[in-house]
CSV table of C-alpha atoms in Angstrom, one decimal:
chain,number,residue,atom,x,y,z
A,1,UNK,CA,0.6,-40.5,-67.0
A,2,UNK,CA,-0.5,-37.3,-64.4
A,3,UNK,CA,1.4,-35.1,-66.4
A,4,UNK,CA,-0.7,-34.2,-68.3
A,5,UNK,CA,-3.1,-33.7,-66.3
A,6,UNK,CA,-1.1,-31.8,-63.1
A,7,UNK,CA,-0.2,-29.0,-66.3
A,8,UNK,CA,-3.9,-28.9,-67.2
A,9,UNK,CA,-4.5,-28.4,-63.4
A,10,UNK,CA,-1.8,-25.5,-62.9
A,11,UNK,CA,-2.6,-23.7,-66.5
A,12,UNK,CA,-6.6,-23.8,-66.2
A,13,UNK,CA,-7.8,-24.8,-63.0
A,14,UNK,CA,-5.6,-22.7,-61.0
A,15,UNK,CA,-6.0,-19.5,-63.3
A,16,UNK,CA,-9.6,-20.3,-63.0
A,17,UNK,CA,-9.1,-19.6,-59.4
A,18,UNK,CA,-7.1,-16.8,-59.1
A,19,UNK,CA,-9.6,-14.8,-61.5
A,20,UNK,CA,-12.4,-15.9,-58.7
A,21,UNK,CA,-10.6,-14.8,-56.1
A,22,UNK,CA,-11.1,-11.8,-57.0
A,23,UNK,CA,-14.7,-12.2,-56.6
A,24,UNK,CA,-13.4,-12.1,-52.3
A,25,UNK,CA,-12.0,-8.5,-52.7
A,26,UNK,CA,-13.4,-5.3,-52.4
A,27,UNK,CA,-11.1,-2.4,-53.1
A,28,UNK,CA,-13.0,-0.8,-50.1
A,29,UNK,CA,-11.3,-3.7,-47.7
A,30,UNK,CA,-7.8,-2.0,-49.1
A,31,UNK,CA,-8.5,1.5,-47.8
A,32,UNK,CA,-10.1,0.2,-44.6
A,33,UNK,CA,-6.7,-0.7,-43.6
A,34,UNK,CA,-5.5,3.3,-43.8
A,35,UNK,CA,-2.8,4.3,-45.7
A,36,UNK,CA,-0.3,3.4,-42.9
A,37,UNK,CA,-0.8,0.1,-42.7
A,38,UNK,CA,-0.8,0.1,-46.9
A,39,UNK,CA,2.5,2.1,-47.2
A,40,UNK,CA,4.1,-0.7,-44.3
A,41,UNK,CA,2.6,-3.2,-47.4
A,42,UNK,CA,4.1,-1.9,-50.0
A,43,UNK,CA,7.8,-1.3,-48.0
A,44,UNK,CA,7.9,-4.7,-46.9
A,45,UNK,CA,7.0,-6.1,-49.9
A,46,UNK,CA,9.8,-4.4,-52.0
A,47,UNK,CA,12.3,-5.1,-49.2
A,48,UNK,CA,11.4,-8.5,-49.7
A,49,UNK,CA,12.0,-8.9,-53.2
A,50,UNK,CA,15.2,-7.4,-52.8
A,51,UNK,CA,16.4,-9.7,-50.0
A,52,UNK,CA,15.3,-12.6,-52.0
A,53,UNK,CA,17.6,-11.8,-55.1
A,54,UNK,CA,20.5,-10.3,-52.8
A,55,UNK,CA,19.9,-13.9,-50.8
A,56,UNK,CA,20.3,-15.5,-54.2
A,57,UNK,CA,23.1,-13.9,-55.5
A,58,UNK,CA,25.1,-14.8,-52.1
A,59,UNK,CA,23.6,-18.6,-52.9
A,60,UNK,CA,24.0,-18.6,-56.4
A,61,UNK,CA,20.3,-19.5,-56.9
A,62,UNK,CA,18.4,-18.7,-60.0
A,63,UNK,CA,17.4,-15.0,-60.1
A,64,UNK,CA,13.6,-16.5,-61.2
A,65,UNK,CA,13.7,-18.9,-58.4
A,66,UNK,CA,14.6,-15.8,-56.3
A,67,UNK,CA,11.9,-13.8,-57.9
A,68,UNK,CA,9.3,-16.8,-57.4
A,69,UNK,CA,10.5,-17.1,-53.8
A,70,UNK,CA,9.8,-12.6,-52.9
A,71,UNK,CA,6.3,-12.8,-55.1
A,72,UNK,CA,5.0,-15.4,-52.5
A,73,UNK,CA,6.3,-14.2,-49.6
A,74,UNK,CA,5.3,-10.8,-50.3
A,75,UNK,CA,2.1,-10.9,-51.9
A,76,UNK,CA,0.3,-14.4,-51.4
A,77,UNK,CA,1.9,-17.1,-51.0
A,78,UNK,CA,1.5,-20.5,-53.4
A,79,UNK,CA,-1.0,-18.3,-55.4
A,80,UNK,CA,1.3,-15.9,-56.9
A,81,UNK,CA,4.4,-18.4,-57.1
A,82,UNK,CA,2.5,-20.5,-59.7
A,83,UNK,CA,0.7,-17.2,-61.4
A,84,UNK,CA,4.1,-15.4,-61.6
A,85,UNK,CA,6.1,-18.3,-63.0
A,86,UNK,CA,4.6,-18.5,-66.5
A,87,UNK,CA,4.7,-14.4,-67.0
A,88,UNK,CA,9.4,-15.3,-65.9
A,89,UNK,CA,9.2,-17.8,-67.6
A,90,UNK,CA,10.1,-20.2,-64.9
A,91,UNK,CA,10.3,-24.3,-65.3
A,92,UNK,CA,8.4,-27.0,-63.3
A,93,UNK,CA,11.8,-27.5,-60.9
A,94,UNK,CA,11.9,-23.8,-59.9
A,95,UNK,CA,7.9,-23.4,-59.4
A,96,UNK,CA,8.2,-26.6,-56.7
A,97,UNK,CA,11.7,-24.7,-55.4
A,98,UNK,CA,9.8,-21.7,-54.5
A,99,UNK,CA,6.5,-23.6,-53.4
A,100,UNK,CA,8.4,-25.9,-50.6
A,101,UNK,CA,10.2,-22.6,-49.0
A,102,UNK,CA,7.0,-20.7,-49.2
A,103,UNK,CA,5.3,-23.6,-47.6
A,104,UNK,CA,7.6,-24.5,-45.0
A,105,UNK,CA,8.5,-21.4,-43.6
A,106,UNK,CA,4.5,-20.3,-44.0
A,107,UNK,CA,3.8,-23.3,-41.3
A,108,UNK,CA,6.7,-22.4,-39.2
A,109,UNK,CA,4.6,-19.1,-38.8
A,110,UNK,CA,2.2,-20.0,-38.0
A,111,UNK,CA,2.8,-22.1,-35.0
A,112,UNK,CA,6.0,-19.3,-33.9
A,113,UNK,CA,4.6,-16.1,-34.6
A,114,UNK,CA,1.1,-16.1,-31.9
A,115,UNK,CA,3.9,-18.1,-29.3
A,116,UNK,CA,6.2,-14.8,-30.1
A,117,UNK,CA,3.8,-12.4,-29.8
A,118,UNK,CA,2.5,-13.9,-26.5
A,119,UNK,CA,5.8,-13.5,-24.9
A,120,UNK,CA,6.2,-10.4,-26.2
A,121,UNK,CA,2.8,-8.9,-24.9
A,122,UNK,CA,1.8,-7.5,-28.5
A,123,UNK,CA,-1.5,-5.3,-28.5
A,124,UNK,CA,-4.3,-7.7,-31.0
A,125,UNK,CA,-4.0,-4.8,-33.3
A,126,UNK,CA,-0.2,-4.7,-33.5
A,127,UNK,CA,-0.2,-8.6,-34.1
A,128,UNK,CA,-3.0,-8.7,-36.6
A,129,UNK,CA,-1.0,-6.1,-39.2
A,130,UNK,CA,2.4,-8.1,-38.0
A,131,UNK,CA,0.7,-11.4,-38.9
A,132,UNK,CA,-1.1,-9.9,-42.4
A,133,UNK,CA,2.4,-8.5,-43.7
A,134,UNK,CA,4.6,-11.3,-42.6
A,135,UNK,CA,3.0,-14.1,-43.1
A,136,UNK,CA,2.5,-16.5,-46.8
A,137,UNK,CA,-0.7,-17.8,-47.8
A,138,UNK,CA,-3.7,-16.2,-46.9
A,139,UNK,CA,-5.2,-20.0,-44.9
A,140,UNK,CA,-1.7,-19.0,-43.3
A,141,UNK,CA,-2.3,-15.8,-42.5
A,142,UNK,CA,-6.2,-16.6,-41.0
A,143,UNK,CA,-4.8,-19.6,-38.9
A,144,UNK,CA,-2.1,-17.3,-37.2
A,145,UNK,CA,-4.4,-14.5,-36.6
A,146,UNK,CA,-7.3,-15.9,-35.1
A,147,UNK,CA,-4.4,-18.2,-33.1
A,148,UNK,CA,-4.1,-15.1,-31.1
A,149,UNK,CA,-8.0,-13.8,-31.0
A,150,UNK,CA,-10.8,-12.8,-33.0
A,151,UNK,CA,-9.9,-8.9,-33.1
A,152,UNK,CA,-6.3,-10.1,-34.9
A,153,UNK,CA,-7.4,-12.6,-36.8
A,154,UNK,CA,-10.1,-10.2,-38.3
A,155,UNK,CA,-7.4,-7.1,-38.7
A,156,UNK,CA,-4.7,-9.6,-40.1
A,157,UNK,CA,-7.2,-11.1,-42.9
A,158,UNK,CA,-8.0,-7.7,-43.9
A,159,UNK,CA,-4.6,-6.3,-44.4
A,160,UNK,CA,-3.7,-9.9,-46.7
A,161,UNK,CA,-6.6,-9.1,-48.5
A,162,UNK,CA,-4.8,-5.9,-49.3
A,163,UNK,CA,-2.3,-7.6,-50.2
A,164,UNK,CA,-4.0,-9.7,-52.4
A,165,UNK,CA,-4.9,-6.4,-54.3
A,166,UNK,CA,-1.4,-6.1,-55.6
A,167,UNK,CA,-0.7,-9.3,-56.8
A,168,UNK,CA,-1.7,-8.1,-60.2
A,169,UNK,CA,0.6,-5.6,-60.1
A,170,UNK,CA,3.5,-7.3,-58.8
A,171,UNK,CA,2.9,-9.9,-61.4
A,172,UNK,CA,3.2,-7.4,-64.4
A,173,UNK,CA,6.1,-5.4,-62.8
A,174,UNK,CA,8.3,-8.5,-62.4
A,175,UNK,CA,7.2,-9.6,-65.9
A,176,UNK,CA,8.6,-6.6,-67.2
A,177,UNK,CA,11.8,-7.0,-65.4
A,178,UNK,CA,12.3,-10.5,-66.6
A,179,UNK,CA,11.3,-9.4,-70.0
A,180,UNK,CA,14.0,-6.6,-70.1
A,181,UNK,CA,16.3,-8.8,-68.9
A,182,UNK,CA,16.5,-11.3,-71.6
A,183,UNK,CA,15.1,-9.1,-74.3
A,184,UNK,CA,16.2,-9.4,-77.7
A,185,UNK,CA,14.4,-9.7,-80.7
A,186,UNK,CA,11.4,-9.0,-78.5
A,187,UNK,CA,8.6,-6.5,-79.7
A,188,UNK,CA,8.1,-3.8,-76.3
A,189,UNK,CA,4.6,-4.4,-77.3
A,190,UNK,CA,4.8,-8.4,-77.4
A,191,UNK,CA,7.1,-8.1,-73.4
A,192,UNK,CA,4.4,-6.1,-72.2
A,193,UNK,CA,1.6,-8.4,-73.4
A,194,UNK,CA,3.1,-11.8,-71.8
A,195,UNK,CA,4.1,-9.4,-68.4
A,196,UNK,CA,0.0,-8.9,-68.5
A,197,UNK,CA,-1.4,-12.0,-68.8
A,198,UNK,CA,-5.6,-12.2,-68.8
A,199,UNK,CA,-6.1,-14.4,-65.7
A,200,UNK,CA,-4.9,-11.0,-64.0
A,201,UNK,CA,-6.9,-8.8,-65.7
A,202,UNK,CA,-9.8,-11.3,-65.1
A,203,UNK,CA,-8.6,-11.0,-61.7
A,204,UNK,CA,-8.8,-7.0,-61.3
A,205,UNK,CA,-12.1,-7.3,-62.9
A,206,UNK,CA,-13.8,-9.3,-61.0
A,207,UNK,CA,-12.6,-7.3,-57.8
A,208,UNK,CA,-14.0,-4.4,-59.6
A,209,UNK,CA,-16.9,-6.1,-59.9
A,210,UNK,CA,-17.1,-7.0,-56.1
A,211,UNK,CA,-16.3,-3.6,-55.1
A,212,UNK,CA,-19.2,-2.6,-57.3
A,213,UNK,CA,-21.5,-5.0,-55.5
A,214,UNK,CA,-22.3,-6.8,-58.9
A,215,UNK,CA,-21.2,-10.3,-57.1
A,216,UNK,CA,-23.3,-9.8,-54.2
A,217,UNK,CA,-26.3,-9.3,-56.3
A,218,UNK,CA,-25.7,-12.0,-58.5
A,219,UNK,CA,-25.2,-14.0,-55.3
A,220,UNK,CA,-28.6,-12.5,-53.3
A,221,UNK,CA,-30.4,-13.6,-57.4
């Protein structure tokens, strides 16, 4: 009798939400970080797709569970597990696979990586970009950060919200690979459509629009 219902929740609801959380990111927040701490993003995030499908093929696990699995924990978390799955392709079984790992091993962070860094003596700057590349969901990312003081919590927010930033690009690139890899009688125009789906365009536009400082007039109104 949920059924129904849950899909509603996950097709609209959550969309809905992704497209206003772009309304929380300003492209400015992205180059605040500096383009070191942006090219350690981007490295870290392709190294972990690739361990997540070399993990799977050692595993035999499905390469979209795989891809579900790197998308959250490189870019954010739950967020871009359930916004990636429909652009693979992936079924209700594989979405909650890649949910439960991002979800337990998120937690585990959170708790482990401030006792870690204690012992290790890391600098509030060094743990806040540590914390706002390794870690899942961005609640995740906030609670380990601030864990360890206000200077890291503040530094490791801003370099997830960078992260954020590229969740719309992640999503089309990883549509496009699924799409080449079962392509058949599939238009290049048609694959490139579904691998850009509008909640990420809305997405991108209303970060625009926040970068713009349309949303904090609207806001102010």
């Amino acid at each position: 009798r949920l059924l129904p219902g849950l899909r509603w929740c996950v097709t609209v609801v959550l969309r809905g939400a992704i497209v206003l959380l772009g309304a929380r990111l300003a492209f400015e927040q992205v180059l605040a970080i500096g383009g070191q701490a942006l090219g350690i993003i981007i490295v870290l995030m392709v190294v972990a797709l690739l361990v997540a499908h070399a993990l799977a093929r050692l595993t035999r696990t499905p390469g979209r569970v795989a891809s579900l699995v790197g998308v959250g924990v490189s870019v954010c978390g739950n967020t871009a597990i359930v916004a990636t799955a429909p652009v693979i392709g992936a079924g209700d079984d594989e979405v909650a696979t890649a949910v439960a790992v991002n979800t337990l091993f998120g937690t585990l962070a959170v708790f482990a990586y401030p006792l870690l860094a204690r012992a290790l003596g890391l600098d509030p700057l060094v743990f806040g970009t540590w914390a706002g590349t390794a870690v899942n969901d961005t609640s995740q990312v906030v609670a380990a950060g601030f864990a360890y003081g206000a200077v890291a919590g503040q530094l490791a927010t801003t370099v997830k919200l960078a992260r954020n930033a590229l969740m719309g690009v992640v999503i089309v690139g990883m549509g496009l690979v699924h799409g080449r890899a079962t392509a058949g009688a599939v238009s290049p125009r048609a694959m490139l459509r579904a691998s850009f789906p509008l909640f990420v365009v809305g997405f991108l536009a209303l970060a625009l629009a926040n970068s713009l400082g349309v949303v904090t007039a609207l806001s102010d109104a």
